[in-house]
Amino acid sequence: MTTREHITIDVGVSRAAVAPDLWGLFIEDLNDALDGGLNAECVRNGDFEFSAADHDGWHPLTAWYTDPPDTAEVRTDAPLHPDNAHYVRLTGPATLINDGWDSIGTTAGQALWLSFHSRTDGERGGRVAVSIAGDEDDGLAQAEIVVPSGGWHHCQTILTPTADGRGKLRIDIPSGLTVDLDHVCLRPTGADGRPLTFRPDLLHTLKELRPSFIRFPGGCLAHGLGLDNLYHWKTTIGPRHERVHLPNLWGYHQSRQIGYLEYFELCQATGATPVPVVAAGVCCQNYPGGAQAMDDDAMETYIADVLDLIEFANGSLHTPWGEQRAALGHPEPFGLRYLGVGNEDEITDDFRDRYARIEDAVRERHPEICVIGTSGPQLFGRDYDSGWAFARARATAMVDEHGYRNPRWFHQNVNRYATYPPGSQVYVGEYAARSNTVRSALAEAAFMIGLERHPDVVRLASYAPLLARVGHTQWTPDLIYFTATEVLPSASYHVQRMFSGERGTVVHQVTVGGADPEPVTLPTTGSARLRSPGSGIDYTDIVLDGAPHAAVSTGPRGESVELGVIDPSSASLEFTATRQAGSEGFLIELGAAAPGSHLEIHIGGWQNKSTVVLRSDDGITNDDDGPIRWRGVETSVPVDVAVRLDGARVRVWADGELRHDYEQDLRPEHRVVAGASSRTTADGTIEYVIRAVNAHPTPRVASVRLPRPSGSTISEVTTLAGAAPDDGQPFTASPVTPCVNTIIGHGEVELDLPPWSFITAVIRPARDEAR
Ligand code: AHR
């Protein structure tokens, strides 16, 4: 049995009030998080608005089919609404069928509200049979809808499945009836019999996180690919069949059935304060041709819209937008306190100009609103530096910074915010340790202890992305995976829940004794390897550490060719690469084989548009330097490459141009980390909330010394442990879930920190000694 190492956690005096809104959520329609996810709607493409602009090959009948085949005619004349122009015409006998996203999940007895708009030609209406058919075409639920004669009518009924299962929606048009159909919906109903807005199991999973705030409607989605794709809140609050649909820059379609109104309702349902993010008058810089900026006329309207949003959320019933809110069923204000402006924007002059105009207008009219600026897509680098300089010069209240890094980075950055200068505060709006392993979840926990420790700097934080439908993801890792019928929370979800579920009100100084940070060193040996997934490359004139090497070739399947052994702290490599086939570039690996630490130098990384140096630790990769835009590798055009490793310094040349010159980060990793806060209960009892991470194979026991030692204590300890560090992967539920136990003790409290664990302990005096 491995012996437990002993550490001490000394809880010192209280330093500052905990940031009250610290733990929140960030929701974006990515990975089918909304349509196909949190949106309770079961019918996919119910408005027949899918198109090739959403995704290659998509069209108004995507997700639909008919029996007999191809009997639905797509039309746009005299539509239900001009912003929802497509509908279908069917002449019976014909059946229109929708599979939902993969399938429609049913629960026995859970009533489903079916609704559509119909129109018949002339005098004749009719009866339409509707059903949910299971995989074997067995009926899970049946009903009938009367389709009135004449113009567009709203028709509805209830389908109550008799079994749990997965099925498809069928709408059977009888012989002799011709009917137009649009805005087909199928939603579970709540206790009051009304259709639900949010899928109940996912809503429950979010509520369990007890979010203080919700940021919406997205990161990249908020500023969009091109100005036409930018998210305008006003087009998302009316009746659902009148909302403006948009292509989703993540490669699918936004119905916007969850629009601004529903986001505010989600905040109410979860008790969170809303944090809407509006574009800063520029679109995403990843748009071909770069970020486009609104012209002056458009800006004037846009700024008025932003001010109207604040009025919609907070205005009295005597204001036009407050009145609108009430008309939509919400006389009470939504309590908006924060407003994000911009997301990960490139900090250009256009951005600065448009951002400043929006922020100035909000400051002038609504000084009560905390405006949150942006510092680019990375936690360092050019946009980060200029974004922060701009925000500080403008005294922007808060700045949103984003970081998707490997677990090592999080352990190295536990104290990141200890040295931030005073002034603009921080919203860590998007972060995740790459991979969905226990290792990543613990790295996030260590980092989050660091966030909680610095309430003077860090006010808000949210993991990203939040939701992902299995089989429909564009981004991993994610916090919560789901299918039609299951919710699969990751280990990171449990970590988030442990933080938000138990919070103190004041932060305490903490000293950990007996566990030093772990040094990060360069590997002592490794090899140089070449790869070219997606291309065929010939390498000639190879010189490794001064010695010539025979020419080699790599192929599109990505196998690597080994050039020889190197010392990763002192190595040099030169060669000429000529692409013979394919459309990508190539990469050089230097150092240990996975999962050890090594560098990956991509010449023509990310769609052959850049060069970038990545570093992989424990088999999980980070951008270490770049990406830096580049012309790309061309077929038959040789590229001369040179690489030098001198200690931590990395230099890379392409065609004689020095593309990368930086030092690898060798700061130590904080793998054993503790934090403490306290709160005073209504009867005056002080409770301490202790958090500790042991991201290590060695089990530890921690003696906790409180500032006001009490005699006997009761500790409720929640522990996440019991899996190997690399257990856990995307699309599955966490291999571990937290367990709770109670410890009754006297004097110092002893807490067990199993290998690879995170604990949150609430320590209170035993009843007779409370106070
Ligand atoms: O969370 C996924 C994406 O990551 C967000 O849209 C964007 O802000 C970031 O690049």
PDB file of N, CA and C and ligand atoms in Angstrom, residues 26 28 30-31 215 218-223 249-250 286 343-344 377 400 402 404 429-431 463-466 475 478, ligand 1:
ATOM      1  N   PHE A  26     -21.636  29.716 -19.548  1.00  0.00           N
ATOM      2  CA  PHE A  26     -21.569  30.368 -20.861  1.00  0.00           C
ATOM      3  C   PHE A  26     -22.268  29.445 -21.851  1.00  0.00           C
ATOM      4  N   GLU A  28     -23.628  28.795 -25.738  1.00  0.00           N
ATOM      5  CA  GLU A  28     -23.523  29.170 -27.146  1.00  0.00           C
ATOM      6  C   GLU A  28     -24.136  28.046 -27.961  1.00  0.00           C
ATOM      7  N   LEU A  30     -23.499  25.863 -30.158  1.00  0.00           N
ATOM      8  CA  LEU A  30     -22.357  25.157 -30.732  1.00  0.00           C
ATOM      9  C   LEU A  30     -22.568  23.707 -30.324  1.00  0.00           C
ATOM     10  N   ASN A  31     -22.209  22.741 -31.135  1.00  0.00           N
ATOM     11  CA  ASN A  31     -22.414  21.324 -30.787  1.00  0.00           C
ATOM     12  C   ASN A  31     -23.893  20.977 -30.653  1.00  0.00           C
ATOM     13  N   ARG A 215     -23.788  33.775 -19.430  1.00  0.00           N
ATOM     14  CA  ARG A 215     -23.363  34.582 -20.586  1.00  0.00           C
ATOM     15  C   ARG A 215     -23.951  33.966 -21.850  1.00  0.00           C
ATOM     16  N   GLY A 218     -23.395  33.744 -27.177  1.00  0.00           N
ATOM     17  CA  GLY A 218     -22.248  33.013 -27.692  1.00  0.00           C
ATOM     18  C   GLY A 218     -21.003  33.836 -27.655  1.00  0.00           C
ATOM     19  N   GLY A 219     -19.938  33.131 -28.054  1.00  0.00           N
ATOM     20  CA  GLY A 219     -18.677  33.770 -28.307  1.00  0.00           C
ATOM     21  C   GLY A 219     -18.691  34.158 -29.773  1.00  0.00           C
ATOM     22  N   CYS A 220     -18.090  33.292 -30.602  1.00  0.00           N
ATOM     23  CA  CYS A 220     -18.023  33.593 -32.039  1.00  0.00           C
ATOM     24  C   CYS A 220     -19.419  33.832 -32.607  1.00  0.00           C
ATOM     25  N   LEU A 221     -20.413  33.097 -32.105  1.00  0.00           N
ATOM     26  CA  LEU A 221     -21.766  33.225 -32.651  1.00  0.00           C
ATOM     27  C   LEU A 221     -22.307  34.652 -32.491  1.00  0.00           C
ATOM     28  N   ALA A 222     -21.868  35.340 -31.427  1.00  0.00           N
ATOM     29  CA  ALA A 222     -22.409  36.677 -31.161  1.00  0.00           C
ATOM     30  C   ALA A 222     -21.956  37.680 -32.218  1.00  0.00           C
ATOM     31  N   HIS A 223     -20.700  37.548 -32.684  1.00  0.00           N
ATOM     32  CA  HIS A 223     -20.286  38.537 -33.696  1.00  0.00           C
ATOM     33  C   HIS A 223     -20.364  37.992 -35.121  1.00  0.00           C
ATOM     34  N   LEU A 249     -22.404  29.794 -37.569  1.00  0.00           N
ATOM     35  CA  LEU A 249     -21.025  29.706 -38.047  1.00  0.00           C
ATOM     36  C   LEU A 249     -20.333  28.424 -37.631  1.00  0.00           C
ATOM     37  N   TRP A 250     -20.968  27.631 -36.758  1.00  0.00           N
ATOM     38  CA  TRP A 250     -20.393  26.323 -36.406  1.00  0.00           C
ATOM     39  C   TRP A 250     -20.823  25.254 -37.404  1.00  0.00           C
ATOM     40  N   ASN A 286     -12.322  35.742 -38.286  1.00  0.00           N
ATOM     41  CA  ASN A 286     -12.112  34.523 -39.082  1.00  0.00           C
ATOM     42  C   ASN A 286     -12.944  34.529 -40.361  1.00  0.00           C
ATOM     43  N   ASN A 343     -16.210  39.843 -28.583  1.00  0.00           N
ATOM     44  CA  ASN A 343     -15.761  38.500 -28.204  1.00  0.00           C
ATOM     45  C   ASN A 343     -14.477  38.165 -28.941  1.00  0.00           C
ATOM     46  N   GLU A 344     -13.426  37.990 -28.217  1.00  0.00           N
ATOM     47  CA  GLU A 344     -12.161  37.514 -28.798  1.00  0.00           C
ATOM     48  C   GLU A 344     -11.777  38.301 -30.044  1.00  0.00           C
ATOM     49  N   PRO A 377      -8.399  36.205 -28.520  1.00  0.00           N
ATOM     50  CA  PRO A 377      -8.715  34.784 -28.356  1.00  0.00           C
ATOM     51  C   PRO A 377      -7.784  34.002 -27.434  1.00  0.00           C
ATOM     52  N   ASP A 400     -12.972  40.347 -20.581  1.00  0.00           N
ATOM     53  CA  ASP A 400     -13.232  38.921 -20.746  1.00  0.00           C
ATOM     54  C   ASP A 400     -11.996  38.282 -21.381  1.00  0.00           C
ATOM     55  N   HIS A 402     -10.007  34.502 -22.454  1.00  0.00           N
ATOM     56  CA  HIS A 402     -10.352  33.109 -22.780  1.00  0.00           C
ATOM     57  C   HIS A 402      -9.114  32.244 -22.885  1.00  0.00           C
ATOM     58  N   TYR A 404      -8.130  28.050 -23.658  1.00  0.00           N
ATOM     59  CA  TYR A 404      -8.261  26.598 -23.791  1.00  0.00           C
ATOM     60  C   TYR A 404      -6.833  26.069 -23.843  1.00  0.00           C
ATOM     61  N   GLY A 429     -14.046  34.242 -19.175  1.00  0.00           N
ATOM     62  CA  GLY A 429     -15.313  33.908 -19.829  1.00  0.00           C
ATOM     63  C   GLY A 429     -15.343  32.547 -20.482  1.00  0.00           C
ATOM     64  N   GLU A 430     -14.195  32.026 -20.859  1.00  0.00           N
ATOM     65  CA  GLU A 430     -14.136  30.695 -21.472  1.00  0.00           C
ATOM     66  C   GLU A 430     -12.822  30.062 -21.051  1.00  0.00           C
ATOM     67  N   TYR A 431     -12.905  28.891 -20.476  1.00  0.00           N
ATOM     68  CA  TYR A 431     -11.686  28.152 -20.180  1.00  0.00           C
ATOM     69  C   TYR A 431     -12.021  26.674 -20.123  1.00  0.00           C
ATOM     70  N   TYR A 463     -16.790  27.990 -17.578  1.00  0.00           N
ATOM     71  CA  TYR A 463     -16.188  26.929 -18.408  1.00  0.00           C
ATOM     72  C   TYR A 463     -16.836  26.987 -19.797  1.00  0.00           C
ATOM     73  N   ALA A 464     -16.138  26.515 -20.803  1.00  0.00           N
ATOM     74  CA  ALA A 464     -16.736  26.452 -22.151  1.00  0.00           C
ATOM     75  C   ALA A 464     -16.095  25.327 -22.947  1.00  0.00           C
ATOM     76  N   PRO A 465     -16.824  24.824 -23.944  1.00  0.00           N
ATOM     77  CA  PRO A 465     -18.266  24.930 -24.136  1.00  0.00           C
ATOM     78  C   PRO A 465     -19.055  24.103 -23.106  1.00  0.00           C
ATOM     79  N   LEU A 466     -20.315  24.488 -22.971  1.00  0.00           N
ATOM     80  CA  LEU A 466     -21.147  23.923 -21.908  1.00  0.00           C
ATOM     81  C   LEU A 466     -21.808  22.614 -22.319  1.00  0.00           C
ATOM     82  N   TRP A 475     -16.632  20.815 -31.305  1.00  0.00           N
ATOM     83  CA  TRP A 475     -15.601  21.273 -30.367  1.00  0.00           C
ATOM     84  C   TRP A 475     -15.573  20.325 -29.175  1.00  0.00           C
ATOM     85  N   ASP A 478     -16.081  19.275 -23.782  1.00  0.00           N
ATOM     86  CA  ASP A 478     -17.296  19.988 -23.385  1.00  0.00           C
ATOM     87  C   ASP A 478     -17.663  19.563 -21.963  1.00  0.00           C
TER      88      ASP A 478
HETATM   89  O1  AHR B   1     -16.403  28.145 -26.827  1.00  0.00           O
HETATM   90  C1  AHR B   1     -16.185  27.970 -28.179  1.00  0.00           C
HETATM   91  C2  AHR B   1     -15.607  29.180 -28.878  1.00  0.00           C
HETATM   92  O2  AHR B   1     -14.339  29.428 -28.398  1.00  0.00           O
HETATM   93  C3  AHR B   1     -16.306  30.487 -28.688  1.00  0.00           C
HETATM   94  O3  AHR B   1     -17.302  30.702 -29.591  1.00  0.00           O
HETATM   95  C4  AHR B   1     -15.239  31.500 -28.900  1.00  0.00           C
HETATM   96  O4  AHR B   1     -15.449  32.642 -28.151  1.00  0.00           O
HETATM   97  C5  AHR B   1     -13.983  30.758 -28.598  1.00  0.00           C
HETATM   98  O5  AHR B   1     -13.099  30.809 -29.638  1.00  0.00           O
END
